[in-house]
Amino acid sequence: DGAIQLVKGLDLDALSFGTEHTSVDELRAIAQYQQTDAIQQECKRLLKEGLFYGKALRQALITYNPQWAPILNKPNALLGIEYIKAMDINHMALPIIPIKRSSCHHQSTLHESLPSGTALRKKWITRPTLDEFDRALSPYFPSSMIESVKTLTQRGNFCHYERYHDSLLLQSRLISSSLLGTIRDVSEGLENSIKKYCTLNTWPDVLSHIKSKRYSSVRLQRMCA
């Protein structure tokens, strides 16, 4: 939703994203039906049965139309559906330009010509030597930026979630529950859970205690960052 609001504010001409499924009509149909009362009610029923929110929503949609199952099991197609839903909510009618994503989303090695972000980050975060960088990573970066990437990597000027564990733990202890509640997506008493467990020794410990069917570890990491 935040990304789409930026697109709207910048007055851009089109929206483009990578996706395993490139039929805009089908992605839009899923996005629109996802917002209906029937799907929301079925989703709530499945949540009461113990399913996580994302899985409950997918199952509700597949129950309505089993042919959507292959689409709803693709992570970037799901993201595209969320973009389109946000466009509908923000009353935007931009052309959509999907780009076919051919690589495996969670592939952890660099054996493909178009590797996943996961594989690139895994290799890059090891802080390779310059020779290793040239051999293993240079082919995947534009020539115009490769020297800057190499320099910043060697200096340690990069973001990685694990580097901020101590800072997040400290901030969660210093910030009041009411201020935590003003953070985007922190709702339904989640701020109280954070305050309850922020006295634990490590940030991963805190996350392990506050994650739930509605709030996955990944979602919590993003909102707390």
Short mmCIF file of C-alpha atoms in Angstrom, two decimals:
data_model
loop_
_atom_site.label_atom_id
_atom_site.label_comp_id
_atom_site.label_asym_id
_atom_site.label_seq_id
_atom_site.Cartn_x
_atom_site.Cartn_y
_atom_site.Cartn_z
CA ASP A 1 0.00 0.00 0.00
CA GLY A 2 2.86 2.35 0.83
CA ALA A 3 4.57 1.61 -2.48
CA ILE A 4 1.38 2.25 -4.44
CA GLN A 5 0.78 5.54 -2.63
CA LEU A 6 4.30 6.58 -3.66
CA VAL A 7 3.49 5.67 -7.27
CA LYS A 8 0.34 7.77 -7.05
CA GLY A 9 2.17 10.70 -5.48
CA LEU A 10 4.89 10.64 -8.15
CA ASP A 11 2.26 10.76 -10.93
CA LEU A 12 3.84 7.88 -12.83
CA ASP A 13 2.52 6.50 -16.11
CA ALA A 14 2.46 2.77 -15.35
CA LEU A 15 3.18 0.12 -12.73
CA SER A 16 5.57 -2.73 -13.49
CA PHE A 17 6.60 -5.68 -11.35
CA GLY A 18 8.16 -9.11 -11.67
CA THR A 19 5.79 -12.05 -11.38
CA GLU A 20 5.68 -15.76 -12.19
CA HIS A 21 2.19 -15.27 -13.68
CA THR A 22 1.76 -12.46 -16.19
CA SER A 23 -1.98 -12.47 -16.96
CA VAL A 24 -3.06 -9.07 -15.62
CA ASP A 25 -6.73 -10.00 -16.04
CA GLU A 26 -6.37 -13.03 -13.79
CA LEU A 27 -4.30 -11.19 -11.20
CA ARG A 28 -6.87 -8.38 -11.15
CA ALA A 29 -9.77 -10.84 -10.82
CA ILE A 30 -8.14 -12.42 -7.76
CA ALA A 31 -7.36 -9.00 -6.25
CA GLN A 32 -10.96 -7.86 -6.66
CA TYR A 33 -12.55 -11.05 -5.36
CA GLN A 34 -10.17 -11.08 -2.41
CA GLN A 35 -11.97 -8.00 -1.10
CA THR A 36 -15.49 -9.48 -1.19
CA ASP A 37 -17.45 -10.29 1.95
CA ALA A 38 -17.66 -13.97 0.97
CA ILE A 39 -13.89 -14.39 0.89
CA GLN A 40 -13.34 -12.38 4.06
CA GLN A 41 -15.91 -14.44 5.96
CA GLU A 42 -14.38 -17.71 4.76
CA CYS A 43 -10.94 -16.41 5.70
CA LYS A 44 -12.14 -15.63 9.24
CA ARG A 45 -13.59 -19.13 9.52
CA LEU A 46 -10.29 -20.70 8.51
CA LEU A 47 -8.40 -18.48 10.96
CA LYS A 48 -10.55 -19.87 13.76
CA GLU A 49 -9.52 -23.36 12.63
CA GLY A 50 -5.89 -22.45 13.27
CA LEU A 51 -4.54 -21.44 9.84
CA PHE A 52 -2.12 -18.56 9.44
CA TYR A 53 -3.67 -15.51 7.78
CA GLY A 54 -1.85 -15.82 4.45
CA LYS A 55 -2.70 -19.50 4.12
CA ALA A 56 -6.30 -18.90 5.19
CA LEU A 57 -6.75 -16.21 2.53
CA ARG A 58 -5.23 -18.39 -0.20
CA GLN A 59 -7.38 -21.35 0.81
CA ALA A 60 -10.52 -19.22 0.77
CA LEU A 61 -9.75 -18.03 -2.77
CA ILE A 62 -8.87 -21.52 -4.00
CA THR A 63 -12.14 -22.85 -2.57
CA TYR A 64 -13.96 -20.29 -4.70
CA ASN A 65 -11.90 -21.01 -7.82
CA PRO A 66 -9.58 -24.07 -7.75
CA GLN A 67 -7.97 -22.93 -11.03
CA TRP A 68 -6.33 -20.08 -9.12
CA ALA A 69 -4.25 -22.49 -7.00
CA PRO A 70 -1.09 -22.42 -9.23
CA ILE A 71 -1.13 -18.60 -9.17
CA LEU A 72 -1.72 -18.30 -5.44
CA ASN A 73 1.25 -20.56 -4.69
CA LYS A 74 3.68 -18.16 -6.40
CA PRO A 75 5.18 -15.53 -4.04
CA ASN A 76 5.72 -12.77 -6.58
CA ALA A 77 2.32 -13.30 -8.16
CA LEU A 78 0.87 -12.84 -4.67
CA LEU A 79 2.78 -9.59 -4.33
CA GLY A 80 1.45 -8.45 -7.70
CA ILE A 81 -2.09 -9.19 -6.54
CA GLU A 82 -1.49 -7.03 -3.47
CA TYR A 83 -0.21 -4.18 -5.67
CA ILE A 84 -3.36 -4.36 -7.79
CA LYS A 85 -5.58 -4.48 -4.70
CA ALA A 86 -3.84 -1.38 -3.36
CA MET A 87 -4.37 0.35 -6.70
CA ASP A 88 -8.10 -0.37 -6.49
CA ILE A 89 -8.29 0.96 -2.94
CA ASN A 90 -6.41 4.13 -3.96
CA HIS A 91 -8.59 4.60 -7.09
CA MET A 92 -5.74 4.26 -9.57
CA ALA A 93 -6.17 3.07 -13.14
CA LEU A 94 -2.56 2.87 -14.32
CA PRO A 95 -1.50 0.41 -17.02
CA ILE A 96 0.18 -2.65 -15.50
CA ILE A 97 3.30 -4.10 -17.13
CA PRO A 98 4.15 -7.53 -15.67
CA ILE A 99 7.65 -8.91 -16.23
CA LYS A 100 7.92 -12.69 -16.40
CA ARG A 101 10.00 -14.01 -13.51
CA SER A 102 11.79 -17.18 -14.55
CA SER A 103 14.18 -17.87 -11.67
CA CYS A 104 13.33 -19.80 -8.52
CA HIS A 105 12.28 -17.39 -5.78
CA HIS A 106 14.05 -19.18 -2.93
CA GLN A 107 16.97 -20.70 -4.86
CA SER A 108 19.98 -20.36 -2.55
CA THR A 109 22.78 -20.76 -5.10
CA LEU A 110 24.01 -18.69 -8.05
CA HIS A 111 23.76 -21.42 -10.66
CA GLU A 112 21.06 -19.66 -12.69
CA SER A 113 21.59 -16.86 -15.20
CA LEU A 114 18.91 -14.88 -13.32
CA PRO A 115 19.42 -15.86 -9.68
CA SER A 116 17.06 -15.08 -6.84
CA GLY A 117 17.57 -12.16 -4.50
CA THR A 118 18.00 -14.74 -1.74
CA ALA A 119 20.98 -16.32 -3.52
CA LEU A 120 22.61 -12.95 -4.24
CA ARG A 121 22.20 -11.74 -0.65
CA LYS A 122 23.49 -15.03 0.79
CA LYS A 123 26.67 -14.81 -1.28
CA TRP A 124 27.13 -11.07 -0.82
CA ILE A 125 26.64 -11.01 2.96
CA THR A 126 29.70 -13.24 3.44
CA ARG A 127 31.84 -10.17 2.62
CA PRO A 128 33.83 -11.86 -0.17
CA THR A 129 37.34 -10.73 -1.07
CA LEU A 130 37.65 -8.57 -4.18
CA ASP A 131 38.81 -11.56 -6.24
CA GLU A 132 35.85 -13.63 -5.04
CA PHE A 133 33.52 -10.73 -5.72
CA ASP A 134 34.77 -10.37 -9.30
CA ARG A 135 34.45 -14.09 -9.90
CA ALA A 136 31.14 -14.82 -8.17
CA LEU A 137 29.08 -11.63 -8.10
CA SER A 138 30.23 -9.21 -10.78
CA PRO A 139 28.27 -10.97 -13.58
CA TYR A 140 25.01 -10.11 -11.79
CA PHE A 141 25.56 -6.35 -11.36
CA PRO A 142 25.43 -3.59 -14.01
CA SER A 143 28.94 -2.49 -14.97
CA SER A 144 28.08 1.10 -14.08
CA MET A 145 27.61 0.27 -10.40
CA ILE A 146 29.91 -2.69 -9.74
CA GLU A 147 32.83 -0.62 -8.39
CA SER A 148 30.58 1.23 -5.96
CA VAL A 149 29.08 -2.05 -4.74
CA LYS A 150 32.53 -3.55 -4.21
CA THR A 151 33.77 -0.50 -2.29
CA LEU A 152 30.74 -0.26 -0.02
CA THR A 153 30.84 -3.99 0.67
CA GLN A 154 34.49 -3.90 1.68
CA ARG A 155 33.83 -0.92 3.97
CA GLY A 156 30.91 -2.67 5.61
CA ASN A 157 28.47 0.04 4.51
CA PHE A 158 25.44 -2.17 3.99
CA CYS A 159 22.18 -3.13 5.70
CA HIS A 160 21.50 -6.57 7.10
CA TYR A 161 18.82 -7.31 9.66
CA GLU A 162 21.08 -9.24 12.04
CA ARG A 163 23.30 -6.18 12.44
CA TYR A 164 20.43 -4.34 14.14
CA HIS A 165 19.31 -6.95 16.68
CA ASP A 166 20.82 -5.12 19.64
CA SER A 167 19.46 -1.77 18.50
CA LEU A 168 15.95 -3.19 18.10
CA LEU A 169 16.13 -4.82 21.50
CA LEU A 170 17.21 -1.54 23.11
CA GLN A 171 14.59 0.53 21.29
CA SER A 172 11.79 -1.86 22.26
CA ARG A 173 12.78 -1.37 25.90
CA LEU A 174 13.02 2.42 25.68
CA ILE A 175 9.88 3.17 23.66
CA SER A 176 6.54 3.26 25.49
CA SER A 177 3.68 0.94 24.58
CA SER A 178 1.63 3.89 23.33
CA LEU A 179 4.42 4.99 20.99
CA LEU A 180 4.96 1.43 19.76
CA GLY A 181 1.25 1.38 18.92
CA THR A 182 1.73 4.24 16.44
CA ILE A 183 4.04 2.15 14.22
CA ARG A 184 2.47 0.99 10.97
CA ASP A 185 0.76 -2.43 11.40
CA VAL A 186 1.38 -2.58 15.16
CA SER A 187 -2.18 -3.11 16.39
CA GLU A 188 -4.47 -5.48 18.27
CA GLY A 189 -2.35 -5.21 21.42
CA LEU A 190 0.86 -6.27 19.67
CA GLU A 191 2.64 -3.34 21.31
CA ASN A 192 1.88 -4.87 24.71
CA SER A 193 3.37 -8.19 23.65
CA ILE A 194 6.55 -6.45 22.51
CA LYS A 195 6.85 -4.67 25.86
CA LYS A 196 6.14 -7.90 27.72
CA TYR A 197 8.96 -9.86 26.08
CA CYS A 198 11.53 -7.13 25.34
CA THR A 199 13.33 -8.01 28.58
CA LEU A 200 14.52 -11.28 27.04
CA ASN A 201 18.21 -11.63 26.18
CA THR A 202 18.11 -11.40 22.39
CA TRP A 203 15.91 -9.92 19.67
CA PRO A 204 15.28 -13.36 18.05
CA ASP A 205 14.02 -14.51 21.46
CA VAL A 206 11.55 -11.61 21.50
CA LEU A 207 10.30 -12.42 17.99
CA SER A 208 9.88 -16.11 18.83
CA HIS A 209 7.55 -15.19 21.71
CA ILE A 210 5.38 -12.61 19.91
CA LYS A 211 4.93 -14.34 16.55
CA SER A 212 1.49 -15.83 15.99
CA LYS A 213 -0.88 -17.06 13.30
CA ARG A 214 -1.58 -13.46 12.34
CA TYR A 215 1.94 -12.09 12.80
CA SER A 216 4.68 -14.19 11.19
CA SER A 217 8.35 -13.65 12.03
CA VAL A 218 8.97 -11.98 8.66
CA ARG A 219 6.08 -9.57 9.14
CA LEU A 220 7.25 -8.72 12.66
CA GLN A 221 10.80 -8.13 11.44
CA ARG A 222 9.56 -5.64 8.85
CA MET A 223 7.28 -3.63 11.10
CA CYS A 224 9.81 -3.49 13.95
CA ALA A 225 12.58 -2.40 11.60
#
